mmCIF file of C-alpha atoms in Angstrom:
data_model
loop_
_atom_site.group_PDB
_atom_site.id
_atom_site.type_symbol
_atom_site.label_atom_id
_atom_site.label_comp_id
_atom_site.label_asym_id
_atom_site.label_seq_id
_atom_site.Cartn_x
_atom_site.Cartn_y
_atom_site.Cartn_z
ATOM 1 C CA MET C 1 115.269 151.673 87.622
ATOM 2 C CA THR C 2 116.071 153.926 90.557
ATOM 3 C CA PRO C 3 113.981 153.594 93.709
ATOM 4 C CA SER C 4 112.021 156.681 94.702
ATOM 5 C CA PRO C 5 112.370 158.182 98.179
ATOM 6 C CA ALA C 6 110.223 156.609 100.878
ATOM 7 C CA ARG C 7 106.586 157.642 100.683
ATOM 8 C CA SER C 8 103.491 156.893 102.711
ATOM 9 C CA LEU C 9 101.272 154.051 101.600
ATOM 10 C CA ALA C 10 98.296 155.937 103.047
ATOM 11 C CA ALA C 11 98.350 158.139 99.952
ATOM 12 C CA ARG C 12 97.896 155.082 97.714
ATOM 13 C CA THR C 13 95.228 153.102 99.541
ATOM 14 C CA THR C 14 91.505 153.789 99.483
ATOM 15 C CA LEU C 15 91.387 153.429 103.274
ATOM 16 C CA ARG C 16 93.965 156.239 103.475
ATOM 17 C CA VAL C 17 95.973 154.509 106.186
ATOM 18 C CA GLY C 18 99.407 152.901 106.211
ATOM 19 C CA GLY C 19 102.975 153.861 107.006
ATOM 20 C CA PRO C 20 105.982 154.451 104.745
ATOM 21 C CA ALA C 21 107.528 152.130 102.191
ATOM 22 C CA GLY C 22 111.228 151.340 102.278
ATOM 23 C CA ASP C 23 111.702 151.833 98.533
ATOM 24 C CA TRP C 24 109.197 152.587 95.788
ATOM 25 C CA ILE C 25 109.581 151.516 92.172
ATOM 26 C CA VAL C 26 107.134 152.144 89.327
ATOM 27 C CA VAL C 27 107.152 149.521 86.561
ATOM 28 C CA GLU C 28 105.481 150.169 83.219
ATOM 29 C CA ASP C 29 106.019 146.938 81.268
ATOM 30 C CA ASP C 30 106.104 143.227 82.013
ATOM 31 C CA ASP C 31 109.851 142.874 81.523
ATOM 32 C CA ALA C 32 110.516 145.548 84.129
ATOM 33 C CA LEU C 33 108.000 143.992 86.514
ATOM 34 C CA VAL C 34 109.531 140.530 86.201
ATOM 35 C CA ALA C 35 113.067 141.879 86.557
ATOM 36 C CA GLU C 36 112.239 143.888 89.680
ATOM 37 C CA VAL C 37 110.463 141.015 91.421
ATOM 38 C CA LEU C 38 113.311 138.617 90.677
ATOM 39 C CA ARG C 39 115.873 141.222 91.792
ATOM 40 C CA CYS C 40 114.101 141.620 95.119
ATOM 41 C CA ASP C 41 113.850 137.853 95.549
ATOM 42 C CA ALA C 42 117.540 137.341 94.797
ATOM 43 C CA ALA C 43 118.512 140.053 97.276
ATOM 44 C CA GLY C 44 116.159 138.787 99.965
ATOM 45 C CA VAL C 45 114.221 142.056 99.923
ATOM 46 C CA PRO C 46 110.478 141.821 100.678
ATOM 47 C CA ALA C 47 108.371 143.053 97.754
ATOM 48 C CA LEU C 48 104.827 144.406 97.870
ATOM 49 C CA LEU C 49 102.995 144.451 94.535
ATOM 50 C CA LEU C 50 100.737 147.513 94.516
ATOM 51 C CA GLY C 51 97.849 148.072 92.153
ATOM 52 C CA GLY C 52 95.026 150.450 92.975
ATOM 53 C CA GLY C 53 95.366 150.027 96.737
ATOM 54 C CA SER C 54 91.643 149.379 97.052
ATOM 55 C CA ASN C 55 91.829 146.013 98.805
ATOM 56 C CA LEU C 56 94.733 146.702 101.103
ATOM 57 C CA LEU C 57 95.272 147.502 104.780
ATOM 58 C CA VAL C 58 98.886 148.393 105.589
ATOM 59 C CA ALA C 59 100.164 148.685 109.152
ATOM 60 C CA ASP C 60 101.065 152.093 110.557
ATOM 61 C CA ALA C 61 104.686 150.932 110.662
ATOM 62 C CA GLY C 62 104.571 150.668 106.888
ATOM 63 C CA PHE C 63 106.357 148.184 104.662
ATOM 64 C CA PRO C 64 110.129 147.834 105.111
ATOM 65 C CA GLY C 65 110.871 146.371 101.675
ATOM 66 C CA THR C 66 110.255 147.546 98.120
ATOM 67 C CA VAL C 67 106.831 148.592 96.915
ATOM 68 C CA ILE C 68 106.480 147.734 93.226
ATOM 69 C CA ASP C 69 103.840 150.010 91.723
ATOM 70 C CA VAL C 70 102.351 147.982 88.853
ATOM 71 C CA SER C 71 101.565 150.550 86.137
ATOM 72 C CA THR C 72 101.731 148.291 83.092
ATOM 73 C CA THR C 73 99.286 148.976 80.273
ATOM 74 C CA GLY C 74 97.871 147.152 77.293
ATOM 75 C CA ALA C 75 94.541 145.876 75.983
ATOM 76 C CA ASN C 76 94.418 143.675 72.879
ATOM 77 C CA VAL C 77 91.182 142.435 71.312
ATOM 78 C CA ASP C 78 90.635 139.409 69.058
ATOM 79 C CA GLU C 79 87.217 138.849 67.507
ATOM 80 C CA LEU C 80 86.277 135.170 67.525
ATOM 81 C CA ALA C 81 84.206 133.445 64.868
ATOM 82 C CA ASP C 82 81.384 132.549 67.258
ATOM 83 C CA GLY C 83 80.468 136.135 68.138
ATOM 84 C CA ARG C 84 82.685 136.348 71.190
ATOM 85 C CA VAL C 85 85.735 138.524 71.780
ATOM 86 C CA ARG C 86 88.989 137.613 73.476
ATOM 87 C CA VAL C 87 90.519 140.518 75.414
ATOM 88 C CA THR C 88 94.062 140.374 76.790
ATOM 89 C CA LEU C 89 94.773 142.926 79.508
ATOM 90 C CA ALA C 90 97.879 144.101 81.341
ATOM 91 C CA ALA C 91 97.797 143.953 85.133
ATOM 92 C CA GLY C 92 98.159 147.710 85.541
ATOM 93 C CA GLU C 93 95.069 148.665 83.559
ATOM 94 C CA GLY C 94 92.270 150.244 85.604
ATOM 95 C CA TRP C 95 89.540 147.654 86.059
ATOM 96 C CA ASP C 96 86.525 149.933 85.808
ATOM 97 C CA ASP C 97 88.008 151.596 82.724
ATOM 98 C CA ILE C 98 88.035 148.162 81.097
ATOM 99 C CA VAL C 99 84.438 147.466 82.141
ATOM 100 C CA SER C 100 83.349 150.835 80.768
ATOM 101 C CA ARG C 101 85.047 150.142 77.435
ATOM 102 C CA ALA C 102 83.535 146.655 77.219
ATOM 103 C CA VAL C 103 80.054 148.037 77.854
ATOM 104 C CA ALA C 104 80.584 150.771 75.254
ATOM 105 C CA HIS C 105 81.329 148.024 72.707
ATOM 106 C CA GLY C 106 78.285 145.992 73.789
ATOM 107 C CA TRP C 107 80.360 143.142 75.222
ATOM 108 C CA SER C 108 78.723 141.225 78.056
ATOM 109 C CA GLY C 109 80.212 139.241 80.910
ATOM 110 C CA ILE C 110 81.653 141.879 83.252
ATOM 111 C CA GLU C 111 79.002 144.619 83.292
ATOM 112 C CA ALA C 112 77.890 143.717 86.830
ATOM 113 C CA LEU C 113 81.491 144.250 87.967
ATOM 114 C CA SER C 114 81.174 147.977 87.284
ATOM 115 C CA GLY C 115 82.439 150.481 89.821
ATOM 116 C CA ILE C 116 84.943 148.142 91.459
ATOM 117 C CA PRO C 117 88.116 150.154 92.095
ATOM 118 C CA GLY C 118 91.627 148.876 91.528
ATOM 119 C CA ARG C 119 93.566 147.412 88.658
ATOM 120 C CA VAL C 120 93.200 144.341 86.488
ATOM 121 C CA GLY C 121 95.962 142.380 88.226
ATOM 122 C CA ALA C 122 94.004 142.137 91.460
ATOM 123 C CA THR C 123 90.877 140.678 89.882
ATOM 124 C CA PRO C 124 91.981 137.040 89.517
ATOM 125 C CA ILE C 125 93.710 137.045 92.905
ATOM 126 C CA GLN C 126 90.485 137.838 94.757
ATOM 127 C CA ASN C 127 88.253 136.319 92.083
ATOM 128 C CA VAL C 128 86.477 139.652 92.180
ATOM 129 C CA GLY C 129 82.722 139.407 92.045
ATOM 130 C CA ALA C 130 79.523 141.372 92.531
ATOM 131 C CA TYR C 131 75.834 141.232 91.652
ATOM 132 C CA GLY C 132 75.927 137.698 90.293
ATOM 133 C CA GLN C 133 79.139 137.844 88.272
ATOM 134 C CA ASP C 134 82.659 136.670 89.162
ATOM 135 C CA VAL C 135 85.667 137.455 87.026
ATOM 136 C CA SER C 136 86.523 133.736 86.960
ATOM 137 C CA GLN C 137 83.430 133.210 84.788
ATOM 138 C CA VAL C 138 85.117 135.034 81.899
ATOM 139 C CA ILE C 139 88.817 134.353 82.497
ATOM 140 C CA GLU C 140 90.412 132.101 79.897
ATOM 141 C CA SER C 141 93.949 132.335 81.274
ATOM 142 C CA VAL C 142 96.162 134.345 83.602
ATOM 143 C CA ARG C 143 99.711 135.307 82.678
ATOM 144 C CA VAL C 144 101.900 134.924 85.747
ATOM 145 C CA LEU C 145 105.494 134.962 86.888
ATOM 146 C CA ASP C 146 106.417 131.843 88.832
ATOM 147 C CA ARG C 147 108.875 133.179 91.413
ATOM 148 C CA VAL C 148 110.131 129.658 92.135
ATOM 149 C CA SER C 149 111.245 128.842 88.584
ATOM 150 C CA GLY C 150 111.540 132.387 87.244
ATOM 151 C CA ALA C 151 109.352 131.410 84.281
ATOM 152 C CA VAL C 152 106.460 133.391 82.819
ATOM 153 C CA ILE C 153 103.516 131.143 81.981
ATOM 154 C CA ASP C 154 99.932 131.441 80.773
ATOM 155 C CA MET C 155 97.936 129.532 83.375
ATOM 156 C CA PRO C 156 94.559 128.257 82.128
ATOM 157 C CA ALA C 157 91.571 129.114 84.280
ATOM 158 C CA SER C 158 91.140 125.452 85.180
ATOM 159 C CA ASP C 159 94.486 125.547 87.021
ATOM 160 C CA CYS C 160 93.768 128.751 88.960
ATOM 161 C CA ALA C 161 91.766 127.087 91.766
ATOM 162 C CA PHE C 162 89.124 129.785 91.648
ATOM 163 C CA GLY C 163 86.677 129.858 94.539
ATOM 164 C CA TYR C 164 84.657 132.413 96.451
ATOM 165 C CA ARG C 165 86.998 135.435 96.677
ATOM 166 C CA SER C 166 89.933 133.090 96.323
ATOM 167 C CA SER C 167 92.407 131.608 93.860
ATOM 168 C CA ILE C 168 95.770 129.889 93.757
ATOM 169 C CA PHE C 169 97.298 133.366 93.578
ATOM 170 C CA LYS C 170 95.734 134.321 96.913
ATOM 171 C CA VAL C 171 96.579 131.004 98.554
ATOM 172 C CA GLU C 172 100.214 131.151 97.348
ATOM 173 C CA PRO C 173 100.953 134.906 97.260
ATOM 174 C CA ASP C 174 104.706 134.468 97.591
ATOM 175 C CA ARG C 175 104.922 132.323 94.461
ATOM 176 C CA TRP C 176 102.780 133.992 91.789
ATOM 177 C CA VAL C 177 102.838 137.489 90.306
ATOM 178 C CA VAL C 178 99.943 138.342 88.002
ATOM 179 C CA LEU C 179 101.140 140.044 84.803
ATOM 180 C CA GLY C 180 97.818 140.075 82.969
ATOM 181 C CA ILE C 181 94.640 138.210 82.149
ATOM 182 C CA THR C 182 92.822 137.021 79.050
ATOM 183 C CA ILE C 183 89.039 137.144 79.218
ATOM 184 C CA VAL C 184 86.349 136.080 76.761
ATOM 185 C CA LEU C 185 83.197 138.198 76.459
ATOM 186 C CA HIS C 186 80.031 137.937 74.374
ATOM 187 C CA ALA C 187 79.403 140.599 71.731
ATOM 188 C CA SER C 188 75.656 140.360 72.265
ATOM 189 C CA GLY C 189 74.860 143.759 73.752
ATOM 190 C CA GLU C 190 72.880 142.094 76.543
ATOM 191 C CA GLY C 191 73.564 139.905 79.546
ATOM 192 C CA ILE C 192 71.516 137.694 81.848
ATOM 193 C CA VAL C 193 70.764 139.346 85.202
ATOM 194 C CA ARG C 194 70.737 136.733 87.956
ATOM 195 C CA TYR C 195 71.114 138.775 91.142
ATOM 196 C CA PRO C 196 67.671 139.637 92.597
ATOM 197 C CA GLU C 197 68.647 143.076 93.946
ATOM 198 C CA LEU C 198 70.063 144.086 90.571
ATOM 199 C CA ALA C 199 66.998 142.744 88.773
ATOM 200 C CA ARG C 200 64.752 144.831 91.035
ATOM 201 C CA GLU C 201 66.820 147.927 90.305
ATOM 202 C CA LEU C 202 66.318 147.288 86.588
ATOM 203 C CA GLY C 203 62.621 146.493 86.980
ATOM 204 C CA ILE C 204 62.958 143.009 85.505
ATOM 205 C CA ALA C 205 62.672 139.442 86.753
ATOM 206 C CA PRO C 206 65.839 137.543 87.693
ATOM 207 C CA GLU C 207 67.254 135.276 84.976
ATOM 208 C CA THR C 208 66.164 137.643 82.200
ATOM 209 C CA SER C 209 68.410 139.700 79.950
ATOM 210 C CA ALA C 210 69.078 143.431 79.922
ATOM 211 C CA PRO C 211 71.294 145.765 77.860
ATOM 212 C CA VAL C 212 74.797 145.886 79.297
ATOM 213 C CA ALA C 213 74.705 149.700 79.490
ATOM 214 C CA ALA C 214 71.556 149.542 81.612
ATOM 215 C CA VAL C 215 73.126 146.931 83.874
ATOM 216 C CA ARG C 216 76.234 149.057 84.356
ATOM 217 C CA GLY C 217 74.124 152.096 85.195
ATOM 218 C CA ALA C 218 72.066 150.144 87.709
ATOM 219 C CA VAL C 219 75.136 148.665 89.378
ATOM 220 C CA LEU C 220 76.794 152.068 89.687
ATOM 221 C CA ALA C 221 73.613 153.473 91.229
ATOM 222 C CA LEU C 222 73.407 150.618 93.742
ATOM 223 C CA ARG C 223 77.076 150.933 94.659
ATOM 224 C CA ALA C 224 76.792 154.700 95.087
ATOM 225 C CA ARG C 225 73.830 154.334 97.450
ATOM 226 C CA LYS C 226 75.888 151.894 99.522
ATOM 227 C CA GLY C 227 78.931 154.179 99.637
ATOM 228 C CA MET C 228 80.841 151.688 97.496
ATOM 229 C CA VAL C 229 81.920 154.215 94.880
ATOM 230 C CA LEU C 230 84.961 156.145 96.067
ATOM 231 C CA VAL C 231 84.301 159.885 96.435
ATOM 232 C CA ALA C 232 87.310 162.048 97.274
ATOM 233 C CA ASP C 233 85.509 164.383 99.674
ATOM 234 C CA ASP C 234 83.209 161.803 101.310
ATOM 235 C CA PRO C 235 84.914 159.919 104.172
ATOM 236 C CA ASP C 236 81.986 157.496 104.322
ATOM 237 C CA THR C 237 83.384 156.028 101.088
ATOM 238 C CA TRP C 238 87.008 155.809 102.291
ATOM 239 C CA SER C 239 87.125 152.062 102.741
ATOM 240 C CA ALA C 240 88.542 148.853 101.329
ATOM 241 C CA GLY C 241 85.117 147.866 100.056
ATOM 242 C CA SER C 242 83.656 144.851 101.823
ATOM 243 C CA PHE C 243 85.957 144.235 104.784
ATOM 244 C CA PHE C 244 84.610 140.744 105.482
ATOM 245 C CA THR C 245 83.629 137.941 103.143
ATOM 246 C CA ASN C 246 80.255 136.257 103.416
ATOM 247 C CA PRO C 247 80.824 133.140 105.545
ATOM 248 C CA ILE C 248 80.342 129.775 103.867
ATOM 249 C CA LEU C 249 78.976 127.303 106.398
ATOM 250 C CA ASP C 250 77.925 123.692 106.445
ATOM 251 C CA ALA C 251 74.202 122.998 106.505
ATOM 252 C CA GLU C 252 74.021 122.456 110.260
ATOM 253 C CA ALA C 253 75.793 125.724 111.105
ATOM 254 C CA ALA C 254 73.772 127.687 108.558
ATOM 255 C CA MET C 255 70.459 126.308 109.812
ATOM 256 C CA SER C 256 71.370 127.200 113.405
ATOM 257 C CA LEU C 257 71.219 130.899 112.505
ATOM 258 C CA PRO C 258 67.956 132.857 112.782
ATOM 259 C CA ALA C 259 65.516 132.038 109.997
ATOM 260 C CA GLU C 260 65.588 135.600 108.649
ATOM 261 C CA CYS C 261 69.363 135.516 108.031
ATOM 262 C CA PRO C 262 69.834 135.529 104.237
ATOM 263 C CA ARG C 263 71.292 132.316 102.840
ATOM 264 C CA PHE C 264 72.588 131.569 99.359
ATOM 265 C CA PRO C 265 73.598 128.264 97.745
ATOM 266 C CA SER C 266 77.316 127.828 97.132
ATOM 267 C CA ASP C 267 79.509 125.134 95.612
ATOM 268 C CA GLN C 268 81.306 124.843 98.967
ATOM 269 C CA GLY C 269 78.330 124.971 101.338
ATOM 270 C CA ILE C 270 75.769 127.601 102.296
ATOM 271 C CA LYS C 271 76.771 131.252 102.057
ATOM 272 C CA VAL C 272 75.264 133.604 104.637
ATOM 273 C CA SER C 273 75.182 137.389 104.710
ATOM 274 C CA ALA C 274 78.023 138.914 106.712
ATOM 275 C CA ALA C 275 76.261 142.285 106.557
ATOM 276 C CA TRP C 276 73.154 140.805 108.205
ATOM 277 C CA LEU C 277 75.250 139.198 110.956
ATOM 278 C CA ILE C 278 76.983 142.507 111.687
ATOM 279 C CA GLU C 279 73.764 144.514 111.725
ATOM 280 C CA HIS C 280 72.108 141.988 114.051
ATOM 281 C CA ALA C 281 75.041 141.919 116.460
ATOM 282 C CA ASP C 282 74.081 145.434 117.585
ATOM 283 C CA MET C 283 76.344 147.269 115.149
ATOM 284 C CA GLY C 284 74.221 149.519 113.011
ATOM 285 C CA PRO C 285 75.121 152.192 110.450
ATOM 286 C CA GLY C 286 77.910 154.460 111.653
ATOM 287 C CA PHE C 287 78.882 152.176 114.553
ATOM 288 C CA ALA C 288 82.198 153.149 116.143
ATOM 289 C CA LEU C 289 84.026 152.114 119.291
ATOM 290 C CA HIS C 290 83.403 155.532 120.860
ATOM 291 C CA PRO C 291 81.930 158.876 119.734
ATOM 292 C CA GLU C 292 85.279 160.395 118.765
ATOM 293 C CA ALA C 293 86.609 157.286 117.026
ATOM 294 C CA GLN C 294 87.980 157.879 113.536
ATOM 295 C CA ALA C 295 87.165 154.370 112.284
ATOM 296 C CA ALA C 296 83.506 153.492 111.813
ATOM 297 C CA ILE C 297 81.135 151.219 109.962
ATOM 298 C CA SER C 298 79.789 153.035 106.924
ATOM 299 C CA HIS C 299 76.436 154.739 107.324
ATOM 300 C CA ARG C 300 75.391 153.039 104.075
ATOM 301 C CA HIS C 301 76.825 149.522 104.141
ATOM 302 C CA ALA C 302 77.555 147.297 107.127
ATOM 303 C CA LEU C 303 80.463 145.543 105.414
ATOM 304 C CA ALA C 304 82.475 148.715 104.809
ATOM 305 C CA LEU C 305 84.802 149.884 107.583
ATOM 306 C CA THR C 306 85.604 153.518 106.905
ATOM 307 C CA ASN C 307 88.160 156.173 107.780
ATOM 308 C CA ARG C 308 86.290 159.213 109.097
ATOM 309 C CA GLY C 309 89.228 161.444 108.277
ATOM 310 C CA SER C 310 92.222 160.758 110.486
ATOM 311 C CA ALA C 311 92.033 157.068 111.336
ATOM 312 C CA THR C 312 95.155 154.965 111.627
ATOM 313 C CA ALA C 313 95.546 151.357 110.579
ATOM 314 C CA ALA C 314 95.402 150.465 114.277
ATOM 315 C CA ASP C 315 91.999 152.167 114.514
ATOM 316 C CA ILE C 316 90.654 150.150 111.583
ATOM 317 C CA LEU C 317 92.035 146.938 113.074
ATOM 318 C CA ASP C 318 90.514 147.635 116.499
ATOM 319 C CA LEU C 319 87.114 148.184 114.898
ATOM 320 C CA ALA C 320 87.432 145.053 112.763
ATOM 321 C CA ARG C 321 88.357 142.964 115.799
ATOM 322 C CA GLU C 322 85.334 144.243 117.710
ATOM 323 C CA VAL C 323 83.031 143.512 114.775
ATOM 324 C CA ARG C 324 84.408 140.005 114.513
ATOM 325 C CA ARG C 325 84.206 139.456 118.286
ATOM 326 C CA ARG C 326 80.568 140.527 118.514
ATOM 327 C CA VAL C 327 79.470 138.435 115.538
ATOM 328 C CA HIS C 328 81.211 135.376 116.955
ATOM 329 C CA GLU C 329 79.741 135.969 120.408
ATOM 330 C CA GLN C 330 76.227 136.429 119.032
ATOM 331 C CA PHE C 331 76.146 133.814 116.267
ATOM 332 C CA GLY C 332 79.196 131.554 116.650
ATOM 333 C CA VAL C 333 80.484 132.584 113.207
ATOM 334 C CA VAL C 334 84.050 133.811 112.659
ATOM 335 C CA LEU C 335 84.259 136.487 109.969
ATOM 336 C CA THR C 336 87.192 136.420 107.543
ATOM 337 C CA PRO C 337 88.751 139.682 106.339
ATOM 338 C CA GLU C 338 88.650 140.239 102.593
ATOM 339 C CA PRO C 339 91.436 142.837 102.125
ATOM 340 C CA THR C 340 95.099 141.896 102.097
ATOM 341 C CA LEU C 341 96.606 142.787 105.480
ATOM 342 C CA VAL C 342 100.241 143.917 105.289
ATOM 343 C CA GLY C 343 102.283 143.919 108.484
ATOM 344 C CA CYS C 344 99.197 143.407 110.631
ATOM 345 C CA SER C 345 96.581 140.839 111.577
ATOM 346 C CA LEU C 346 93.181 140.642 113.204
ATOM 347 C CA ASP C 347 94.562 137.893 115.424
ATOM 348 C CA GLY C 348 97.300 140.066 116.963
ATOM 349 C CA GLU C 349 97.102 143.212 119.023
#
């Protein structure tokens, strides 16, 4: 493989910010992906694994190492005797394409994850979730490269340390490279809708079932109204999705917040709404640091920090720092960024 000339990462991220890459290599099969990662490691060259660029904020200085553009493909289906299907997917497959195909077949388990941009390989890293579903609920195993041993292994879901927007792959990003996932779906044509907002959109009660096609349609409609479906000519959708995770607090901290702050039970504590905290820290729709600022909170969703057209990574970071500062000052809660930050940090200037 021959590296391509340096190119701007802004062209490959949904925030449309980021400086140049040192080298750029496109890999189209697992063998090439493994070989390139191990080559970079042996040479001491930093490697950035790039999927859809939808959960990524790259510094204006760019990335000095090698960007490995993961464009692997493959989707294999095994029908199981109990009415389920096992689907094995390459990391470079488009996630929403897979959801669309699953819904077309009447397979349930990921229909509420419709409209999420990016590629399959990112889904276990973030434990992608929305509207009552997390990808960890359907993952059977994740095929990974262990950069320490050089071995390729199929890691069972029980070893992946899945949590809220987290996994072993996110905690140890320098060790694991996701090559693909195996998920198990139900060939039932319907799925249980647990998320109240989604149930209201469908006109049903929570904890009742609905056709997967109807669920997908409702989710896409909700996401579009919130500016969470990327539209090429609409800067209010140029974002990394939710920029902050919903904080998980202990009971005392959660109960110290105003009574109207939404709270949700969680295995790790009490989850509270980051969007509510932002909105009630005097940062409403379209909030920006000044009238001419090119980075702003979306007019449709408080968690999305958007590029109005010519923002830099520094602009996005300045806005994110101010959002975090105001929420902490008002409520004593420190927001955690959800996207991967490359060459930058909210803690540094």
